[in-house]
Amino acid sequence: MKRRQFIKKTSLTSAGIAIGASLTNCTNSNKKEISEATGSTVEKTASLPLVIATWNVKNATAAAMEVLEEGGNALDAVEQGCRVEEANEKGQSVGKGGLPDRDGHVTLDACIMNHKGDCGAVVYLKDIKHAVSVARKVMEDTPHVMLAGDGAKQFAISSGFQPEDLLTEASKKAWEDWKVESEYKPIINIENHDTIGMLAIDKNGDISGACTTSGLAYKMAGRVGDSPIIGSGLFVDNEIGACVATGLGEEVVKTVGSFLVVELMRQGKSPQEACEEAIKRIVSKPESNYKDFQVGYIAVNKKGETGSYAIHKGFTMTKCQDGENEALESGFFNKT
Ligand code: SD4
């Protein structure tokens, strides 16, 4: 049997076991050190391939890792990983089942970026659950980087995507309950299911990233956040590293957060130090009301070192590497 067939066969037949095993083996590894500069935990491992994602999305990172272990590239991995959460109807911030805007419409934002610096995005996409795959099609099949609204939907349908109602009974009920008071307030952490941002390095050392979301629950109709904006929600520079953001998109956009993190790594900061500095830019603004909102970043550099940091407690980064798939608590700024 050829080696490629063997890898494919073993990974296909053992996929469930491998994923199941990694889900239960979520022990903290001893590959971490305390940074003398910042006092925070810094990853020291650099074995490839690796996948990291915002929040606790181990099924998604496991799916991405499966792609990489079968010899797939980082772009395929992040797309496939994000699709897991987009299809998960229980996740109320991504894809099908996402919470709607204040008028009851589920609208999706997503982007993707590869190691060559190519990128694609969709904003205000309705009725198509795999927004990340539409973003990839924008990147690969059009002369543009971003499509919005009706045009994005038409393009998706003409590319073979099936339209469907994305508002589930559970999300409709949540929206109807919300309408009683109609009080708009960002939710600081949505446990377990939230915007999914994913970064991967494949066996060749090439980096890709993706980000997909239904945006903020009960947002104004037409609102778009950071997640589909290259440089804000996501940025990849294959020479340096990559970053992806989650939380209140308006605050990420104002500081061009993911680009900032990558540029700080270019200047010599570790991924951890860069994420911390980018959060400090937000919270140290005069009259910042950071106590009322959350922002979190995860980042990886070319060496495979990773970092994550948020304004508030409760943010996690899922990391899949060396047979382990674990949700790691992030450091956070607000200690009060
Ligand atoms: C947005 N950043 O639309 C997204 C929402 C999010 O955790 O990440 N929530 O602003």
mmCIF file of N, CA and C and ligand atoms in Angstrom, residues 55 93 109 194-195 213-216 223-227 245-250, ligand 1:
data_model
loop_
_atom_site.group_PDB
_atom_site.id
_atom_site.type_symbol
_atom_site.label_atom_id
_atom_site.label_comp_id
_atom_site.label_asym_id
_atom_site.label_seq_id
_atom_site.Cartn_x
_atom_site.Cartn_y
_atom_site.Cartn_z
ATOM 1 N N TRP A 55 -12.009 30.603 21.425
ATOM 2 C CA TRP A 55 -13.013 29.926 22.243
ATOM 3 C C TRP A 55 -12.783 28.413 22.282
ATOM 4 N N SER A 93 -23.619 32.066 17.575
ATOM 5 C CA SER A 93 -22.882 33.228 17.073
ATOM 6 C C SER A 93 -22.237 32.984 15.729
ATOM 7 N N ASP A 109 -20.874 37.261 8.530
ATOM 8 C CA ASP A 109 -19.638 37.905 8.046
ATOM 9 C C ASP A 109 -18.515 36.874 8.139
ATOM 10 N N ASP A 194 -18.923 30.963 19.957
ATOM 11 C CA ASP A 194 -18.828 32.376 19.654
ATOM 12 C C ASP A 194 -18.197 32.490 18.294
ATOM 13 N N THR A 195 -17.945 33.709 17.871
ATOM 14 C CA THR A 195 -17.214 33.894 16.612
ATOM 15 C C THR A 195 -16.055 32.934 16.581
ATOM 16 N N THR A 213 -18.652 34.526 11.573
ATOM 17 C CA THR A 213 -19.515 34.962 12.677
ATOM 18 C C THR A 213 -20.890 35.380 12.172
ATOM 19 N N SER A 214 -21.867 35.344 13.082
ATOM 20 C CA SER A 214 -23.142 36.001 12.781
ATOM 21 C C SER A 214 -23.146 37.400 13.406
ATOM 22 N N GLY A 215 -22.000 37.806 13.929
ATOM 23 C CA GLY A 215 -21.875 39.171 14.466
ATOM 24 C C GLY A 215 -22.578 39.307 15.799
ATOM 25 N N LEU A 216 -22.748 40.519 16.227
ATOM 26 C CA LEU A 216 -23.344 40.737 17.543
ATOM 27 C C LEU A 216 -24.841 40.484 17.502
ATOM 28 N N ARG A 223 -25.461 46.234 10.159
ATOM 29 C CA ARG A 223 -24.192 46.356 10.885
ATOM 30 C C ARG A 223 -23.195 45.247 10.483
ATOM 31 N N VAL A 224 -21.955 45.657 10.294
ATOM 32 C CA VAL A 224 -20.874 44.722 10.030
ATOM 33 C C VAL A 224 -19.777 44.984 11.049
ATOM 34 N N GLY A 225 -19.191 43.933 11.590
ATOM 35 C CA GLY A 225 -18.148 44.099 12.603
ATOM 36 C C GLY A 225 -16.756 43.928 12.028
ATOM 37 N N ASP A 226 -15.855 43.471 12.877
ATOM 38 C CA ASP A 226 -14.452 43.314 12.482
ATOM 39 C C ASP A 226 -14.176 42.011 11.729
ATOM 40 N N SER A 227 -15.009 41.004 11.969
ATOM 41 C CA SER A 227 -14.644 39.645 11.555
ATOM 42 C C SER A 227 -14.344 39.477 10.065
ATOM 43 N N ALA A 245 -9.239 37.887 15.829
ATOM 44 C CA ALA A 245 -9.868 38.578 16.957
ATOM 45 C C ALA A 245 -11.281 38.074 17.210
ATOM 46 N N THR A 246 -11.750 38.304 18.425
ATOM 47 C CA THR A 246 -13.150 38.061 18.765
ATOM 48 C C THR A 246 -13.578 39.124 19.768
ATOM 49 N N GLY A 247 -14.881 39.293 19.905
ATOM 50 C CA GLY A 247 -15.379 40.279 20.851
ATOM 51 C C GLY A 247 -16.047 41.437 20.136
ATOM 52 N N LEU A 248 -16.075 42.591 20.792
ATOM 53 C CA LEU A 248 -16.803 43.740 20.245
ATOM 54 C C LEU A 248 -16.042 44.313 19.044
ATOM 55 N N GLY A 249 -16.562 44.011 17.858
ATOM 56 C CA GLY A 249 -15.856 44.319 16.626
ATOM 57 C C GLY A 249 -15.534 45.788 16.436
ATOM 58 N N GLU A 250 -16.409 46.655 16.917
ATOM 59 C CA GLU A 250 -16.175 48.090 16.740
ATOM 60 C C GLU A 250 -14.832 48.489 17.357
HETATM 61 C C1 SD4 B 1 -18.365 41.150 15.690
HETATM 62 N N1 SD4 B 1 -16.307 40.264 16.519
HETATM 63 O O1 SD4 B 1 -19.210 41.035 14.816
HETATM 64 C C2 SD4 B 1 -17.650 39.903 16.144
HETATM 65 C C3 SD4 B 1 -18.445 39.252 17.225
HETATM 66 C C4 SD4 B 1 -17.696 38.350 18.124
HETATM 67 O O2 SD4 B 1 -17.510 37.214 20.026
HETATM 68 O O3 SD4 B 1 -16.539 38.060 17.944
HETATM 69 N N2 SD4 B 1 -18.244 37.898 19.187
HETATM 70 O O4 SD4 B 1 -18.132 42.208 16.249
#
